[in-house]
Every structure is written in structure tokens, then in C-alpha cells.
């Protein structure tokens, strides 16, 4: 597994690199947002750890630019802890969010969880699932809308795959947070709402009046067969 670590704090990058390499990962490094985008475009990474505040190009802009050509899982690092910063991070395409200072054990757990979810569908015997105008390929981890490819982040894909595999089943926000983000995830539950909104925007014909990814008021979300 190949990971790109990007932060302008070189001592922090060195520490993260050391710890991840001890876990058996191949780690490459960069020190600003512009370099992060260039490395992401030219390299084949399984995951990117990206700092929010960096020179040349900040983490949010770098994340959005990477999302234009890649669905690689991205963990954002930031010294800010306010909920609004987390929501902004997720809107830019980040899959997870960890606030500095952090325990390296927590970061390694987040890395393992994201990589595991990104690869867990490779052993699924059912590859293509199509309901209405939405289709997912669980082996390629891709989604189509009316036959056209739609770029999803790792978490967006995990969310739509779970829902479309279980049509009619209503998942509470707590259920979705535990299943898609993991029970150890410490983020705000509104993360679920943000991701559902983004998936609707990308996959529904009319996101303002969705026909497949629906809300059961007071309970949660489900996929209508």
C-alpha cells in the first residue's frame, strides 16, 4: 500500500512517515499543496494524508483539485476543531478528518479503516448492481448515472454501495456513521448528512426531489428499489 503524506511541518511528516513505514506501508512525502496535487496526479497512491494549512496551495484547494481526477481516500489534518471546518473539509472531498495534535495510534487506525473499506468489496461475488438510473460496480468501486461515470470519493462510494445493496432498509445516521466511518470515528454525526447530500447531487436526476436516495423522517436514510 502506497501513501502520500503532505504537510509543511517537516518534523511531523518525518514522524508520520516513520510510523507508517513501520506498519509496512510505502510512504512518499510532499510539503505544500501544489506539490501534493502534482504528486497525486503522477503517482498511484492508495491513500493521501493532507494538511489543511500549507503554502502555495492550501489543503482544501489541493483536495478539490485532486478530486477532479482521483477518488483516492484522503485524510485531512488540521489544527482547527470547529464543526464548520470539518464540514468544509468534507465538502472539498475529504474522506476523514483528524485534528492536531493527534495520537499516532489514532491516525494509524484511521488509515487502516479507510484502506480496509476501499478494498473490502474486491472479494464480493456480486460485481454489478443496477437499480433505476444508478449502477455501481463493487469490484471497480465505480458508480454510473444513466450509464455515465460519476466520480465519487471513497466515503461517498462506501455510502451508496451500502444503500444500494440493501434497498428498502432504513439506516439511522448513527448506523451509517458506525458502518461507513467506523465505531472509533470521533467526528460529528452531521458528516452523514453532508455525504448523503453530496451523493444525491452526483447521482440523483433531480437532487432537490430525489427518487432513489430517500429520507425516512425521524429515522434515517434508505435506497428505494
Coordinates of C-alpha atoms in Angstrom, one line a residue:
X1 CA 0.0 0.0 0.0
X2 CA 1.4 3.4 -1.1
X3 CA 0.6 6.5 1.0
X4 CA 1.4 10.2 0.3
X5 CA 1.9 12.4 3.4
X6 CA 1.7 16.2 2.8
X7 CA 2.4 18.8 5.4
X8 CA 4.7 21.8 5.7
X9 CA 5.8 20.7 9.2
X10 CA 8.8 18.6 8.1
X11 CA 9.3 17.1 11.6
X12 CA 5.7 15.9 11.7
X13 CA 6.0 14.4 8.2
X14 CA 9.1 12.6 9.3
X15 CA 7.3 11.1 12.3
X16 CA 4.2 10.1 10.3
X17 CA 6.4 8.5 7.6
X18 CA 8.5 6.6 10.2
X19 CA 5.4 5.2 11.9
X20 CA 3.6 4.2 8.7
X21 CA 6.6 2.6 7.3
X22 CA 6.9 0.5 10.5
X23 CA 3.4 -0.7 9.7
X24 CA 4.6 -1.9 6.3
X25 CA 3.3 0.9 4.1
X26 CA 5.3 2.6 1.3
X27 CA 5.4 6.3 2.1
X28 CA 6.2 9.3 -0.1
X29 CA 6.2 12.9 1.2
X30 CA 5.5 16.4 0.0
X31 CA 5.5 19.8 1.8
X32 CA 2.9 22.1 0.0
X33 CA -0.5 21.8 -1.7
X34 CA 0.8 22.4 -5.2
X35 CA 3.3 19.6 -4.9
X36 CA 0.6 17.4 -3.4
X37 CA -1.6 17.8 -6.5
X38 CA 1.3 17.1 -8.8
X39 CA 2.4 14.0 -6.9
X40 CA -1.2 12.7 -6.7
X41 CA -1.6 13.2 -10.5
X42 CA 1.7 11.4 -11.4
X43 CA 1.7 8.7 -8.7
X44 CA -0.5 5.8 -7.9
X45 CA -1.4 6.2 -4.3
X46 CA -3.8 4.1 -2.1
X47 CA -4.3 7.0 0.4
X48 CA -3.3 10.6 0.9
X49 CA -2.8 12.4 4.2
X50 CA -3.2 16.1 3.6
X51 CA -2.7 19.1 5.9
X52 CA -5.2 21.9 5.8
X53 CA -2.9 24.9 6.2
X54 CA 0.0 24.9 3.7
X55 CA 2.0 27.3 1.5
X56 CA 1.4 27.8 -2.3
X57 CA -1.9 25.9 -2.2
X58 CA -4.0 25.1 1.0
X59 CA -5.3 21.7 1.7
X60 CA -8.9 22.4 0.8
X61 CA -8.0 23.7 -2.7
X62 CA -5.5 20.8 -3.2
X63 CA -8.1 18.3 -2.1
X64 CA -10.7 19.7 -4.6
X65 CA -8.1 19.7 -7.4
X66 CA -7.2 16.0 -6.6
X67 CA -10.9 15.1 -6.7
X68 CA -11.1 16.3 -10.3
X69 CA -9.1 13.3 -11.4
X70 CA -8.9 10.8 -8.5
X71 CA -11.1 9.1 -5.9
X72 CA -8.1 8.2 -3.7
X73 CA -9.1 8.2 0.0
X74 CA -8.0 11.5 1.7
X75 CA -7.5 12.2 5.4
X76 CA -7.3 15.9 6.2
X77 CA -5.0 17.1 9.1
X78 CA -5.9 20.4 10.7
X79 CA -5.2 22.5 13.8
X80 CA -8.8 23.7 13.7
X81 CA -11.5 21.8 15.6
X82 CA -14.7 23.7 14.9
X83 CA -17.5 21.7 13.3
X84 CA -17.8 24.1 10.4
X85 CA -14.2 23.4 9.4
X86 CA -15.0 19.7 9.3
X87 CA -18.0 20.3 7.1
X88 CA -15.9 22.4 4.8
X89 CA -13.3 19.7 4.6
X90 CA -15.8 17.1 3.7
X91 CA -17.4 19.4 1.1
X92 CA -14.0 19.6 -0.6
X93 CA -13.9 15.9 -1.0
X94 CA -12.0 14.7 2.1
X95 CA -13.0 11.2 3.4
X96 CA -11.8 11.7 7.0
X97 CA -10.6 14.4 9.3
X98 CA -8.2 14.4 12.2
X99 CA -7.4 17.4 14.5
X100 CA -3.9 18.3 15.6
X101 CA -2.4 17.4 18.0
X102 CA -3.3 13.7 17.5
X103 CA -2.2 10.4 18.8
X104 CA -0.3 8.5 16.1
X105 CA -2.2 5.4 17.1
X106 CA -5.4 7.1 16.1
X107 CA -4.0 8.2 12.8
X108 CA -2.8 4.6 12.0
X109 CA -6.3 3.3 13.0
X110 CA -8.0 5.8 10.6
X111 CA -5.5 4.8 7.8
X112 CA -6.3 1.1 8.3
X113 CA -10.0 1.7 8.4
X114 CA -10.0 3.7 5.1
X115 CA -7.8 1.3 3.3
X116 CA -9.9 -1.7 4.5
X117 CA -13.1 -0.2 3.3
X118 CA -11.6 0.8 0.0
X119 CA -10.6 -2.8 -0.6
X120 CA -13.3 -4.9 1.1
X121 CA -15.5 -5.1 -1.9
X122 CA -12.8 -6.8 -4.1
X123 CA -13.9 -10.2 -2.7
X124 CA -17.6 -9.5 -3.3
X125 CA -19.1 -12.1 -5.7
X126 CA -21.7 -9.6 -7.0
X127 CA -20.0 -7.0 -9.1
X128 CA -22.7 -5.0 -10.9
X129 CA -25.7 -3.7 -9.0
X130 CA -28.2 -1.6 -11.0
X131 CA -31.4 0.0 -9.8
X132 CA -33.1 2.6 -11.9
X133 CA -30.6 5.0 -13.4
X134 CA -28.0 4.2 -10.7
X135 CA -25.4 1.5 -11.2
X136 CA -22.4 0.5 -9.1
X137 CA -19.5 -1.9 -9.8
X138 CA -18.4 -3.3 -6.4
X139 CA -15.1 -4.6 -7.8
X140 CA -14.1 -1.5 -9.6
X141 CA -15.7 0.7 -6.9
X142 CA -17.3 2.9 -9.6
X143 CA -20.7 4.4 -10.0
X144 CA -22.7 5.3 -13.1
X145 CA -25.7 7.7 -13.6
X146 CA -27.6 6.9 -16.7
X147 CA -24.6 5.0 -18.0
X148 CA -22.2 7.9 -17.4
X149 CA -19.3 7.6 -14.9
X150 CA -19.6 9.7 -11.8
X151 CA -16.6 10.5 -9.7
X152 CA -17.1 9.7 -6.0
X153 CA -14.9 9.9 -3.0
X154 CA -14.1 6.7 -1.1
X155 CA -16.7 7.5 1.6
X156 CA -19.3 8.6 -0.9
X157 CA -18.8 5.3 -2.7
X158 CA -19.0 3.3 0.5
X159 CA -22.3 5.0 1.4
X160 CA -24.0 4.4 -2.0
X161 CA -22.8 0.8 -2.1
X162 CA -24.2 0.1 1.3
X163 CA -27.6 1.6 0.5
X164 CA -28.0 0.1 -3.0
X165 CA -27.0 -3.4 -1.7
X166 CA -29.8 -3.1 0.9
X167 CA -32.7 -1.4 -0.9
X168 CA -35.6 -0.5 1.4
X169 CA -33.6 -0.9 4.6
X170 CA -33.6 2.3 6.6
X171 CA -30.3 3.2 8.2
X172 CA -30.1 5.7 11.0
X173 CA -27.4 8.4 10.9
X174 CA -25.7 6.6 13.8
X175 CA -25.8 3.3 11.9
X176 CA -24.3 4.9 8.8
X177 CA -21.6 6.6 10.9
X178 CA -20.6 3.3 12.5
X179 CA -20.7 1.2 9.3
X180 CA -19.1 3.6 6.9
X181 CA -16.8 5.6 9.1
X182 CA -16.2 3.0 11.9
X183 CA -17.1 2.9 15.5
X184 CA -13.9 4.6 16.5
X185 CA -14.7 7.7 14.4
X186 CA -14.8 10.8 16.5
X187 CA -16.4 13.2 14.0
X188 CA -19.7 15.0 14.1
X189 CA -22.8 13.0 13.1
X190 CA -23.7 15.7 10.6
X191 CA -21.0 14.2 8.5
X192 CA -23.6 11.7 7.3
X193 CA -26.0 14.4 6.2
X194 CA -23.2 16.1 4.2
X195 CA -22.3 12.9 2.4
X196 CA -25.9 11.9 1.6
X197 CA -26.4 15.4 0.2
X198 CA -23.3 15.1 -2.0
X199 CA -24.2 11.6 -3.2
X200 CA -27.7 12.9 -4.1
X201 CA -26.1 15.8 -6.0
X202 CA -24.0 13.4 -8.0
X203 CA -26.4 10.5 -8.6
X204 CA -30.0 11.7 -8.5
X205 CA -31.6 13.1 -11.6
X206 CA -33.2 15.8 -9.5
X207 CA -31.3 16.2 -6.2
X208 CA -33.9 18.5 -4.8
X209 CA -36.6 15.8 -5.3
X210 CA -34.7 12.5 -5.1
X211 CA -36.3 9.3 -6.3
X212 CA -33.8 6.7 -5.1
X213 CA -31.7 8.0 -2.1
X214 CA -34.5 8.9 0.3
X215 CA -35.1 10.2 3.8
X216 CA -37.4 8.5 6.3
X217 CA -38.1 11.5 8.5
X218 CA -37.1 10.9 12.1
X219 CA -35.4 7.6 11.3
X220 CA -32.7 7.8 8.7
X221 CA -31.9 7.2 5.0
X222 CA -32.6 4.4 2.5
X223 CA -32.4 3.4 -1.1
X224 CA -35.8 2.9 -2.9
X225 CA -35.9 -0.1 -5.2

